[in-house]
Amino acid sequence: MVEMAVTVAAGTHRPCSGVSPAASGNRRLAGWRPLAPAAPAKLRLSSPALRVPRAASPAAVEDGSSSNTDTVPTPKVIIDQDSDPDATIVEVTLGDRLGDLLDTMSALRNLGLNVVKASVCLDSSGKHNKFAITKSSTGRKIDDPELLEAVRLTIINNMLEYHPETSSQLAMGATFGIEPPTEVDVDIATHIDIYDDGPERSLLVVESADRPGLLVDLVKIIADINITVQSGEFDTEGLLAKAKFHVSYRGKPLIKALQQVLANSLRYFLRRPTTEDASF
């Protein structure tokens, strides 16, 4: 039986104190399970027709607010692999419109996950729902990029179902929403930066237009250059995706030449289609 500890009493919320940092900057983090290049993916996450598990009880109401204001807050989904050594931390925000997300937690359990802890906090940007989740089969945090992406898309799918007003602000709204984004990647510039992050790793920061399957694709591109992804964070902020990966090459930070190879590979993959690309 899945056990879940909710850290706040019903009807009460605590102020947000931010995501707790890792216990030690020198602690070696368990690496993500690499994607096998020769093995076919179990899920076609890059496909716009991706089917993700829906909640078990579609009649459940997840809306925590009856606000019908014209201004829709920016939906945010954060997947954090750094803050907790034993669990993957997921944070979901939509201003003050979200309820306790019980149906979302049920959908996560349908992915073979345990919600071992849940909390809600408030700050000036709204209500932040946080979950600590582990794999039911191992009791450990998620190390599979495909499963992490399935978690992200499941949460966004539920948000679109219960808050259809967000569809114009989410890349998945183009497929599942009632009002798709008019131009998903216009005015969203791609930024790629790589920094030294201690004696054993580098920090890769990527900002780009979001799309389904992006997390898996980024990890695969990195792995194809034989670079190891140790841990990281993937944020969805409306139509924008922000990724921060701790990466290394043979246990060392990336040298400048390898940084350039990685940046060029990512930039080529994330570039916008042009007339020349489509011409024949």
PDB file of C-alpha atoms in Angstrom:
ATOM      1  CA  MET A   1       0.000   0.000   0.000  1.00  0.00           C
ATOM      2  CA  VAL A   2       1.309   3.450  -0.887  1.00  0.00           C
ATOM      3  CA  GLU A   3       1.869   5.668   2.104  1.00  0.00           C
ATOM      4  CA  MET A   4       1.827   9.424   1.783  1.00  0.00           C
ATOM      5  CA  ALA A   5       2.689  11.933   4.474  1.00  0.00           C
ATOM      6  CA  VAL A   6       1.183  15.378   3.979  1.00  0.00           C
ATOM      7  CA  THR A   7       3.165  17.934   5.896  1.00  0.00           C
ATOM      8  CA  VAL A   8       0.462  20.575   6.265  1.00  0.00           C
ATOM      9  CA  ALA A   9      -2.950  20.314   7.874  1.00  0.00           C
ATOM     10  CA  ALA A  10      -6.018  20.604   5.691  1.00  0.00           C
ATOM     11  CA  GLY A  11      -6.903  24.215   4.995  1.00  0.00           C
ATOM     12  CA  THR A  12      -3.585  25.613   6.233  1.00  0.00           C
ATOM     13  CA  HIS A  13      -0.480  26.605   4.346  1.00  0.00           C
ATOM     14  CA  ARG A  14       3.011  27.624   5.372  1.00  0.00           C
ATOM     15  CA  PRO A  15       5.189  30.355   3.855  1.00  0.00           C
ATOM     16  CA  CYS A  16       7.604  29.155   1.179  1.00  0.00           C
ATOM     17  CA  SER A  17      11.188  28.874   2.319  1.00  0.00           C
ATOM     18  CA  GLY A  18      12.645  27.862  -1.050  1.00  0.00           C
ATOM     19  CA  VAL A  19      14.030  24.542  -2.149  1.00  0.00           C
ATOM     20  CA  SER A  20      16.578  23.203   0.280  1.00  0.00           C
ATOM     21  CA  PRO A  21      20.055  22.914  -1.239  1.00  0.00           C
ATOM     22  CA  ALA A  22      21.908  19.616  -1.376  1.00  0.00           C
ATOM     23  CA  ALA A  23      23.503  18.655   1.894  1.00  0.00           C
ATOM     24  CA  SER A  24      27.039  19.098   0.604  1.00  0.00           C
ATOM     25  CA  GLY A  25      28.444  20.637  -2.536  1.00  0.00           C
ATOM     26  CA  ASN A  26      31.155  17.980  -2.589  1.00  0.00           C
ATOM     27  CA  ARG A  27      28.818  14.997  -2.252  1.00  0.00           C
ATOM     28  CA  ARG A  28      28.829  12.809  -5.355  1.00  0.00           C
ATOM     29  CA  LEU A  29      25.334  12.539  -6.791  1.00  0.00           C
ATOM     30  CA  ALA A  30      24.089   9.336  -8.327  1.00  0.00           C
ATOM     31  CA  GLY A  31      24.055   9.656 -12.091  1.00  0.00           C
ATOM     32  CA  TRP A  32      20.935   9.369 -14.193  1.00  0.00           C
ATOM     33  CA  ARG A  33      20.525   6.038 -15.883  1.00  0.00           C
ATOM     34  CA  PRO A  34      21.902   6.598 -19.399  1.00  0.00           C
ATOM     35  CA  LEU A  35      19.750   6.070 -22.443  1.00  0.00           C
ATOM     36  CA  ALA A  36      20.903   3.065 -24.451  1.00  0.00           C
ATOM     37  CA  PRO A  37      21.548   4.365 -27.986  1.00  0.00           C
ATOM     38  CA  ALA A  38      20.793   1.019 -29.636  1.00  0.00           C
ATOM     39  CA  ALA A  39      17.620   0.243 -27.715  1.00  0.00           C
ATOM     40  CA  PRO A  40      14.312   1.605 -28.954  1.00  0.00           C
ATOM     41  CA  ALA A  41      12.628   3.981 -26.556  1.00  0.00           C
ATOM     42  CA  LYS A  42       9.716   2.538 -24.621  1.00  0.00           C
ATOM     43  CA  LEU A  43       7.784   5.780 -25.051  1.00  0.00           C
ATOM     44  CA  ARG A  44       7.809   8.033 -28.083  1.00  0.00           C
ATOM     45  CA  LEU A  45       8.051  11.115 -25.929  1.00  0.00           C
ATOM     46  CA  SER A  46       9.052  13.402 -28.763  1.00  0.00           C
ATOM     47  CA  SER A  47       5.813  12.678 -30.592  1.00  0.00           C
ATOM     48  CA  PRO A  48       3.096  15.367 -30.328  1.00  0.00           C
ATOM     49  CA  ALA A  49       0.584  12.529 -30.046  1.00  0.00           C
ATOM     50  CA  LEU A  50       2.094  11.241 -26.800  1.00  0.00           C
ATOM     51  CA  ARG A  51      -0.450   9.515 -24.596  1.00  0.00           C
ATOM     52  CA  VAL A  52       0.209  10.053 -20.914  1.00  0.00           C
ATOM     53  CA  PRO A  53      -1.790   8.485 -18.069  1.00  0.00           C
ATOM     54  CA  ARG A  54      -4.767  10.506 -16.994  1.00  0.00           C
ATOM     55  CA  ALA A  55      -6.141  10.616 -13.504  1.00  0.00           C
ATOM     56  CA  ALA A  56      -8.083   7.650 -12.252  1.00  0.00           C
ATOM     57  CA  SER A  57     -11.103   9.789 -11.342  1.00  0.00           C
ATOM     58  CA  PRO A  58     -11.718  12.461 -13.976  1.00  0.00           C
ATOM     59  CA  ALA A  59     -14.658  13.790 -11.989  1.00  0.00           C
ATOM     60  CA  ALA A  60     -12.354  14.957  -9.184  1.00  0.00           C
ATOM     61  CA  VAL A  61     -11.918  18.700  -8.885  1.00  0.00           C
ATOM     62  CA  GLU A  62      -8.365  19.992  -8.621  1.00  0.00           C
ATOM     63  CA  ASP A  63      -9.196  23.696  -8.869  1.00  0.00           C
ATOM     64  CA  GLY A  64      -8.328  25.443  -5.625  1.00  0.00           C
ATOM     65  CA  SER A  65      -9.746  28.791  -6.667  1.00  0.00           C
ATOM     66  CA  SER A  66     -12.854  29.960  -8.472  1.00  0.00           C
ATOM     67  CA  SER A  67     -11.035  32.999  -9.834  1.00  0.00           C
ATOM     68  CA  ASN A  68     -12.107  33.842 -13.381  1.00  0.00           C
ATOM     69  CA  THR A  69      -9.853  36.840 -13.909  1.00  0.00           C
ATOM     70  CA  ASP A  70      -8.648  37.588 -17.417  1.00  0.00           C
ATOM     71  CA  THR A  71      -4.990  37.304 -16.438  1.00  0.00           C
ATOM     72  CA  VAL A  72      -3.915  33.666 -16.297  1.00  0.00           C
ATOM     73  CA  PRO A  73      -0.810  33.109 -14.144  1.00  0.00           C
ATOM     74  CA  THR A  74       2.151  31.402 -15.777  1.00  0.00           C
ATOM     75  CA  PRO A  75       1.968  27.637 -15.164  1.00  0.00           C
ATOM     76  CA  LYS A  76       5.199  26.207 -13.760  1.00  0.00           C
ATOM     77  CA  VAL A  77       6.375  22.629 -13.297  1.00  0.00           C
ATOM     78  CA  ILE A  78       9.795  22.070 -11.709  1.00  0.00           C
ATOM     79  CA  ILE A  79      11.497  18.664 -11.577  1.00  0.00           C
ATOM     80  CA  ASP A  80      14.392  18.836  -9.122  1.00  0.00           C
ATOM     81  CA  GLN A  81      16.974  16.051  -8.850  1.00  0.00           C
ATOM     82  CA  ASP A  82      19.411  18.007  -6.660  1.00  0.00           C
ATOM     83  CA  SER A  83      17.640  18.962  -3.455  1.00  0.00           C
ATOM     84  CA  ASP A  84      16.923  15.531  -2.006  1.00  0.00           C
ATOM     85  CA  PRO A  85      19.349  12.582  -2.254  1.00  0.00           C
ATOM     86  CA  ASP A  86      16.572  10.013  -1.876  1.00  0.00           C
ATOM     87  CA  ALA A  87      13.603  11.407  -3.830  1.00  0.00           C
ATOM     88  CA  THR A  88      12.751  13.439  -6.904  1.00  0.00           C
ATOM     89  CA  ILE A  89      11.142  16.747  -5.924  1.00  0.00           C
ATOM     90  CA  VAL A  90       8.335  18.052  -8.128  1.00  0.00           C
ATOM     91  CA  GLU A  91       6.866  21.524  -7.692  1.00  0.00           C
ATOM     92  CA  VAL A  92       3.706  22.753  -9.447  1.00  0.00           C
ATOM     93  CA  THR A  93       2.511  26.372  -9.437  1.00  0.00           C
ATOM     94  CA  LEU A  94      -0.375  28.190 -11.112  1.00  0.00           C
ATOM     95  CA  GLY A  95      -0.823  31.359  -9.088  1.00  0.00           C
ATOM     96  CA  ASP A  96      -3.401  30.604  -6.393  1.00  0.00           C
ATOM     97  CA  ARG A  97      -5.612  28.430  -8.618  1.00  0.00           C
ATOM     98  CA  LEU A  98      -4.399  24.953  -7.691  1.00  0.00           C
ATOM     99  CA  GLY A  99      -5.992  22.769  -5.039  1.00  0.00           C
ATOM    100  CA  ASP A 100      -4.304  19.805  -3.328  1.00  0.00           C
ATOM    101  CA  LEU A 101      -3.735  18.014  -6.677  1.00  0.00           C
ATOM    102  CA  LEU A 102      -4.968  14.688  -5.330  1.00  0.00           C
ATOM    103  CA  ASP A 103      -5.887  13.593  -8.833  1.00  0.00           C
ATOM    104  CA  THR A 104      -2.413  14.449 -10.087  1.00  0.00           C
ATOM    105  CA  MET A 105      -0.884  12.379  -7.293  1.00  0.00           C
ATOM    106  CA  SER A 106      -3.127   9.499  -8.326  1.00  0.00           C
ATOM    107  CA  ALA A 107      -1.907   9.851 -11.926  1.00  0.00           C
ATOM    108  CA  LEU A 108       1.710   9.760 -10.728  1.00  0.00           C
ATOM    109  CA  ARG A 109       1.021   6.540  -8.859  1.00  0.00           C
ATOM    110  CA  ASN A 110      -0.294   5.115 -12.139  1.00  0.00           C
ATOM    111  CA  LEU A 111       3.234   5.630 -13.477  1.00  0.00           C
ATOM    112  CA  GLY A 112       4.600   3.271 -10.840  1.00  0.00           C
ATOM    113  CA  LEU A 113       5.634   6.012  -8.416  1.00  0.00           C
ATOM    114  CA  ASN A 114       5.151   6.634  -4.721  1.00  0.00           C
ATOM    115  CA  VAL A 115       4.319  10.089  -3.405  1.00  0.00           C
ATOM    116  CA  VAL A 116       6.185   9.811  -0.109  1.00  0.00           C
ATOM    117  CA  LYS A 117       5.684  13.414   0.979  1.00  0.00           C
ATOM    118  CA  ALA A 118       3.548  16.365  -0.078  1.00  0.00           C
ATOM    119  CA  SER A 119       3.514  19.977   1.062  1.00  0.00           C
ATOM    120  CA  VAL A 120       1.936  23.288   0.139  1.00  0.00           C
ATOM    121  CA  CYS A 121       3.414  26.716   0.726  1.00  0.00           C
ATOM    122  CA  LEU A 122       2.463  30.284  -0.148  1.00  0.00           C
ATOM    123  CA  ASP A 123       4.451  33.279  -1.312  1.00  0.00           C
ATOM    124  CA  SER A 124       3.843  36.389  -3.402  1.00  0.00           C
ATOM    125  CA  SER A 125       3.770  34.346  -6.622  1.00  0.00           C
ATOM    126  CA  GLY A 126       1.026  32.022  -5.362  1.00  0.00           C
ATOM    127  CA  LYS A 127       0.615  28.523  -4.027  1.00  0.00           C
ATOM    128  CA  HIS A 128       3.418  26.007  -4.503  1.00  0.00           C
ATOM    129  CA  ASN A 129       2.494  22.312  -4.393  1.00  0.00           C
ATOM    130  CA  LYS A 130       5.553  20.126  -3.789  1.00  0.00           C
ATOM    131  CA  PHE A 131       5.805  16.333  -3.978  1.00  0.00           C
ATOM    132  CA  ALA A 132       8.660  14.017  -3.080  1.00  0.00           C
ATOM    133  CA  ILE A 133       8.329  10.982  -5.322  1.00  0.00           C
ATOM    134  CA  THR A 134      10.177   7.680  -5.634  1.00  0.00           C
ATOM    135  CA  LYS A 135       9.930   4.625  -7.869  1.00  0.00           C
ATOM    136  CA  SER A 136       7.649   1.985  -6.368  1.00  0.00           C
ATOM    137  CA  SER A 137       9.935  -0.791  -7.592  1.00  0.00           C
ATOM    138  CA  THR A 138      13.063   0.495  -5.867  1.00  0.00           C
ATOM    139  CA  GLY A 139      11.984   3.068  -3.290  1.00  0.00           C
ATOM    140  CA  ARG A 140      14.594   5.411  -4.786  1.00  0.00           C
ATOM    141  CA  LYS A 141      14.471   8.637  -6.754  1.00  0.00           C
ATOM    142  CA  ILE A 142      13.833   8.526 -10.496  1.00  0.00           C
ATOM    143  CA  ASP A 143      16.972   8.011 -12.585  1.00  0.00           C
ATOM    144  CA  ASP A 144      15.293   7.359 -15.930  1.00  0.00           C
ATOM    145  CA  PRO A 145      14.995  10.434 -18.219  1.00  0.00           C
ATOM    146  CA  GLU A 146      12.006   8.932 -20.019  1.00  0.00           C
ATOM    147  CA  LEU A 147      10.130   8.458 -16.750  1.00  0.00           C
ATOM    148  CA  LEU A 148      11.037  11.988 -15.642  1.00  0.00           C
ATOM    149  CA  GLU A 149       9.590  13.324 -18.877  1.00  0.00           C
ATOM    150  CA  ALA A 150       6.475  11.175 -18.416  1.00  0.00           C
ATOM    151  CA  VAL A 151       6.063  12.729 -14.950  1.00  0.00           C
ATOM    152  CA  ARG A 152       6.352  16.227 -16.401  1.00  0.00           C
ATOM    153  CA  LEU A 153       3.900  15.602 -19.225  1.00  0.00           C
ATOM    154  CA  THR A 154       1.430  13.844 -16.908  1.00  0.00           C
ATOM    155  CA  ILE A 155       1.347  16.880 -14.626  1.00  0.00           C
ATOM    156  CA  ILE A 156       0.954  19.270 -17.567  1.00  0.00           C
ATOM    157  CA  ASN A 157      -1.753  17.053 -19.064  1.00  0.00           C
ATOM    158  CA  ASN A 158      -3.732  17.174 -15.809  1.00  0.00           C
ATOM    159  CA  MET A 159      -3.248  20.928 -15.615  1.00  0.00           C
ATOM    160  CA  LEU A 160      -4.706  21.289 -19.111  1.00  0.00           C
ATOM    161  CA  GLU A 161      -7.634  19.053 -18.167  1.00  0.00           C
ATOM    162  CA  TYR A 162      -8.585  20.877 -14.969  1.00  0.00           C
ATOM    163  CA  HIS A 163      -7.402  24.361 -15.949  1.00  0.00           C
ATOM    164  CA  PRO A 164      -8.058  24.621 -19.711  1.00  0.00           C
ATOM    165  CA  GLU A 165      -7.352  28.356 -19.555  1.00  0.00           C
ATOM    166  CA  THR A 166      -3.635  27.456 -19.405  1.00  0.00           C
ATOM    167  CA  SER A 167      -3.607  25.840 -22.858  1.00  0.00           C
ATOM    168  CA  SER A 168      -2.442  29.006 -24.620  1.00  0.00           C
ATOM    169  CA  GLN A 169       0.552  29.156 -22.282  1.00  0.00           C
ATOM    170  CA  LEU A 170       1.767  25.568 -22.595  1.00  0.00           C
ATOM    171  CA  ALA A 171       3.441  23.826 -25.520  1.00  0.00           C
ATOM    172  CA  MET A 172       1.197  20.787 -25.012  1.00  0.00           C
ATOM    173  CA  GLY A 173      -1.777  23.098 -25.514  1.00  0.00           C
ATOM    174  CA  ALA A 174      -1.094  22.838 -29.241  1.00  0.00           C
ATOM    175  CA  THR A 175      -2.216  19.202 -29.097  1.00  0.00           C
ATOM    176  CA  PHE A 176      -4.409  18.830 -26.014  1.00  0.00           C
ATOM    177  CA  GLY A 177      -5.626  22.351 -25.237  1.00  0.00           C
ATOM    178  CA  ILE A 178      -8.799  24.174 -26.184  1.00  0.00           C
ATOM    179  CA  GLU A 179      -6.820  27.274 -27.165  1.00  0.00           C
ATOM    180  CA  PRO A 180      -3.390  26.394 -28.577  1.00  0.00           C
ATOM    181  CA  PRO A 181      -0.472  28.817 -28.382  1.00  0.00           C
ATOM    182  CA  THR A 182      -0.442  31.098 -31.392  1.00  0.00           C
ATOM    183  CA  GLU A 183       3.335  30.886 -31.871  1.00  0.00           C
ATOM    184  CA  VAL A 184       5.143  28.475 -29.587  1.00  0.00           C
ATOM    185  CA  ASP A 185       8.763  29.397 -30.243  1.00  0.00           C
ATOM    186  CA  VAL A 186       8.570  32.991 -31.449  1.00  0.00           C
ATOM    187  CA  ASP A 187      10.437  35.450 -29.207  1.00  0.00           C
ATOM    188  CA  ILE A 188      11.848  32.577 -27.117  1.00  0.00           C
ATOM    189  CA  ALA A 189      15.564  32.670 -27.765  1.00  0.00           C
ATOM    190  CA  THR A 190      17.743  29.646 -27.104  1.00  0.00           C
ATOM    191  CA  HIS A 191      20.507  30.185 -24.540  1.00  0.00           C
ATOM    192  CA  ILE A 192      23.229  27.633 -23.766  1.00  0.00           C
ATOM    193  CA  ASP A 193      25.859  28.241 -21.096  1.00  0.00           C
ATOM    194  CA  ILE A 194      28.432  25.919 -19.514  1.00  0.00           C
ATOM    195  CA  TYR A 195      30.296  26.706 -16.307  1.00  0.00           C
ATOM    196  CA  ASP A 196      32.866  24.930 -14.184  1.00  0.00           C
ATOM    197  CA  ASP A 197      31.169  23.528 -11.079  1.00  0.00           C
ATOM    198  CA  GLY A 198      33.916  22.170  -8.861  1.00  0.00           C
ATOM    199  CA  PRO A 199      36.776  19.752  -9.534  1.00  0.00           C
ATOM    200  CA  GLU A 200      34.606  16.910 -10.859  1.00  0.00           C
ATOM    201  CA  ARG A 201      31.821  18.401 -12.955  1.00  0.00           C
ATOM    202  CA  SER A 202      30.461  21.279 -15.032  1.00  0.00           C
ATOM    203  CA  LEU A 203      27.059  22.973 -15.000  1.00  0.00           C
ATOM    204  CA  LEU A 204      25.113  23.061 -18.270  1.00  0.00           C
ATOM    205  CA  VAL A 205      22.288  25.613 -18.467  1.00  0.00           C
ATOM    206  CA  VAL A 206      19.830  25.517 -21.365  1.00  0.00           C
ATOM    207  CA  GLU A 207      16.841  27.759 -22.071  1.00  0.00           C
ATOM    208  CA  SER A 208      14.620  27.097 -25.064  1.00  0.00           C
ATOM    209  CA  ALA A 209      11.061  26.860 -26.298  1.00  0.00           C
ATOM    210  CA  ASP A 210       9.378  23.886 -24.655  1.00  0.00           C
ATOM    211  CA  ARG A 211       7.975  20.880 -26.477  1.00  0.00           C
ATOM    212  CA  PRO A 212       6.944  17.356 -25.457  1.00  0.00           C
ATOM    213  CA  GLY A 213       9.926  15.040 -25.167  1.00  0.00           C
ATOM    214  CA  LEU A 214      12.472  17.837 -24.773  1.00  0.00           C
ATOM    215  CA  LEU A 215      13.997  16.507 -21.540  1.00  0.00           C
ATOM    216  CA  VAL A 216      14.651  13.076 -23.072  1.00  0.00           C
ATOM    217  CA  ASP A 217      16.068  14.590 -26.239  1.00  0.00           C
ATOM    218  CA  LEU A 218      18.482  16.828 -24.319  1.00  0.00           C
ATOM    219  CA  VAL A 219      19.786  13.945 -22.214  1.00  0.00           C
ATOM    220  CA  LYS A 220      20.206  11.783 -25.321  1.00  0.00           C
ATOM    221  CA  ILE A 221      22.215  14.471 -27.123  1.00  0.00           C
ATOM    222  CA  ILE A 222      24.488  14.838 -24.103  1.00  0.00           C
ATOM    223  CA  ALA A 223      24.909  11.058 -23.796  1.00  0.00           C
ATOM    224  CA  ASP A 224      25.718  10.718 -27.511  1.00  0.00           C
ATOM    225  CA  ILE A 225      28.886  12.768 -26.874  1.00  0.00           C
ATOM    226  CA  ASN A 226      29.817  10.396 -24.033  1.00  0.00           C
ATOM    227  CA  ILE A 227      29.126  13.074 -21.436  1.00  0.00           C
ATOM    228  CA  THR A 228      27.608  11.891 -18.150  1.00  0.00           C
ATOM    229  CA  VAL A 229      24.571  13.627 -16.659  1.00  0.00           C
ATOM    230  CA  GLN A 230      24.949  13.330 -12.883  1.00  0.00           C
ATOM    231  CA  SER A 231      21.859  15.239 -11.777  1.00  0.00           C
ATOM    232  CA  GLY A 232      19.904  18.338 -12.602  1.00  0.00           C
ATOM    233  CA  GLU A 233      16.681  20.301 -12.700  1.00  0.00           C
ATOM    234  CA  PHE A 234      14.153  20.781 -15.486  1.00  0.00           C
ATOM    235  CA  ASP A 235      11.719  23.690 -15.240  1.00  0.00           C
ATOM    236  CA  THR A 236       8.685  24.351 -17.390  1.00  0.00           C
ATOM    237  CA  GLU A 237       7.594  27.989 -17.175  1.00  0.00           C
ATOM    238  CA  GLY A 238       4.756  28.433 -19.596  1.00  0.00           C
ATOM    239  CA  LEU A 239       6.188  28.071 -23.105  1.00  0.00           C
ATOM    240  CA  LEU A 240       9.772  28.271 -21.836  1.00  0.00           C
ATOM    241  CA  ALA A 241      11.879  25.280 -20.766  1.00  0.00           C
ATOM    242  CA  LYS A 242      14.879  25.741 -18.475  1.00  0.00           C
ATOM    243  CA  ALA A 243      17.301  22.888 -17.838  1.00  0.00           C
ATOM    244  CA  LYS A 244      20.267  22.745 -15.492  1.00  0.00           C
ATOM    245  CA  PHE A 245      22.396  19.613 -15.718  1.00  0.00           C
ATOM    246  CA  HIS A 246      25.483  18.703 -13.705  1.00  0.00           C
ATOM    247  CA  VAL A 247      27.668  16.981 -16.297  1.00  0.00           C
ATOM    248  CA  SER A 248      31.133  15.449 -16.440  1.00  0.00           C
ATOM    249  CA  TYR A 249      33.466  13.626 -18.814  1.00  0.00           C
ATOM    250  CA  ARG A 250      35.294  10.690 -17.257  1.00  0.00           C
ATOM    251  CA  GLY A 251      34.791  12.151 -13.800  1.00  0.00           C
ATOM    252  CA  LYS A 252      36.157  15.575 -14.723  1.00  0.00           C
ATOM    253  CA  PRO A 253      34.708  18.944 -15.778  1.00  0.00           C
ATOM    254  CA  LEU A 254      34.324  19.537 -19.500  1.00  0.00           C
ATOM    255  CA  ILE A 255      37.327  21.113 -21.158  1.00  0.00           C
ATOM    256  CA  LYS A 256      36.698  24.136 -23.402  1.00  0.00           C
ATOM    257  CA  ALA A 257      36.826  22.135 -26.621  1.00  0.00           C
ATOM    258  CA  LEU A 258      34.242  19.635 -25.345  1.00  0.00           C
ATOM    259  CA  GLN A 259      32.081  22.470 -24.047  1.00  0.00           C
ATOM    260  CA  GLN A 260      32.033  23.903 -27.557  1.00  0.00           C
ATOM    261  CA  VAL A 261      31.125  20.542 -29.092  1.00  0.00           C
ATOM    262  CA  LEU A 262      28.263  20.125 -26.627  1.00  0.00           C
ATOM    263  CA  ALA A 263      26.978  23.669 -27.108  1.00  0.00           C
ATOM    264  CA  ASN A 264      27.081  23.343 -30.905  1.00  0.00           C
ATOM    265  CA  SER A 265      25.251  19.994 -30.811  1.00  0.00           C
ATOM    266  CA  LEU A 266      22.506  21.379 -28.586  1.00  0.00           C
ATOM    267  CA  ARG A 267      22.238  24.588 -30.593  1.00  0.00           C
ATOM    268  CA  TYR A 268      21.883  22.621 -33.831  1.00  0.00           C
ATOM    269  CA  PHE A 269      19.151  20.446 -32.319  1.00  0.00           C
ATOM    270  CA  LEU A 270      17.256  23.368 -30.785  1.00  0.00           C
ATOM    271  CA  ARG A 271      17.477  25.700 -33.754  1.00  0.00           C
ATOM    272  CA  ARG A 272      14.217  26.895 -35.257  1.00  0.00           C
ATOM    273  CA  PRO A 273      13.198  25.495 -38.632  1.00  0.00           C
ATOM    274  CA  THR A 274      14.091  27.848 -41.484  1.00  0.00           C
ATOM    275  CA  THR A 275      13.070  28.173 -45.086  1.00  0.00           C
ATOM    276  CA  GLU A 276      16.344  26.602 -46.161  1.00  0.00           C
ATOM    277  CA  ASP A 277      15.683  23.561 -43.942  1.00  0.00           C
ATOM    278  CA  ALA A 278      12.297  23.034 -45.518  1.00  0.00           C
ATOM    279  CA  SER A 279      13.349  23.688 -49.114  1.00  0.00           C
ATOM    280  CA  PHE A 280      14.206  20.997 -51.626  1.00  0.00           C
TER     281      PHE A 280
END
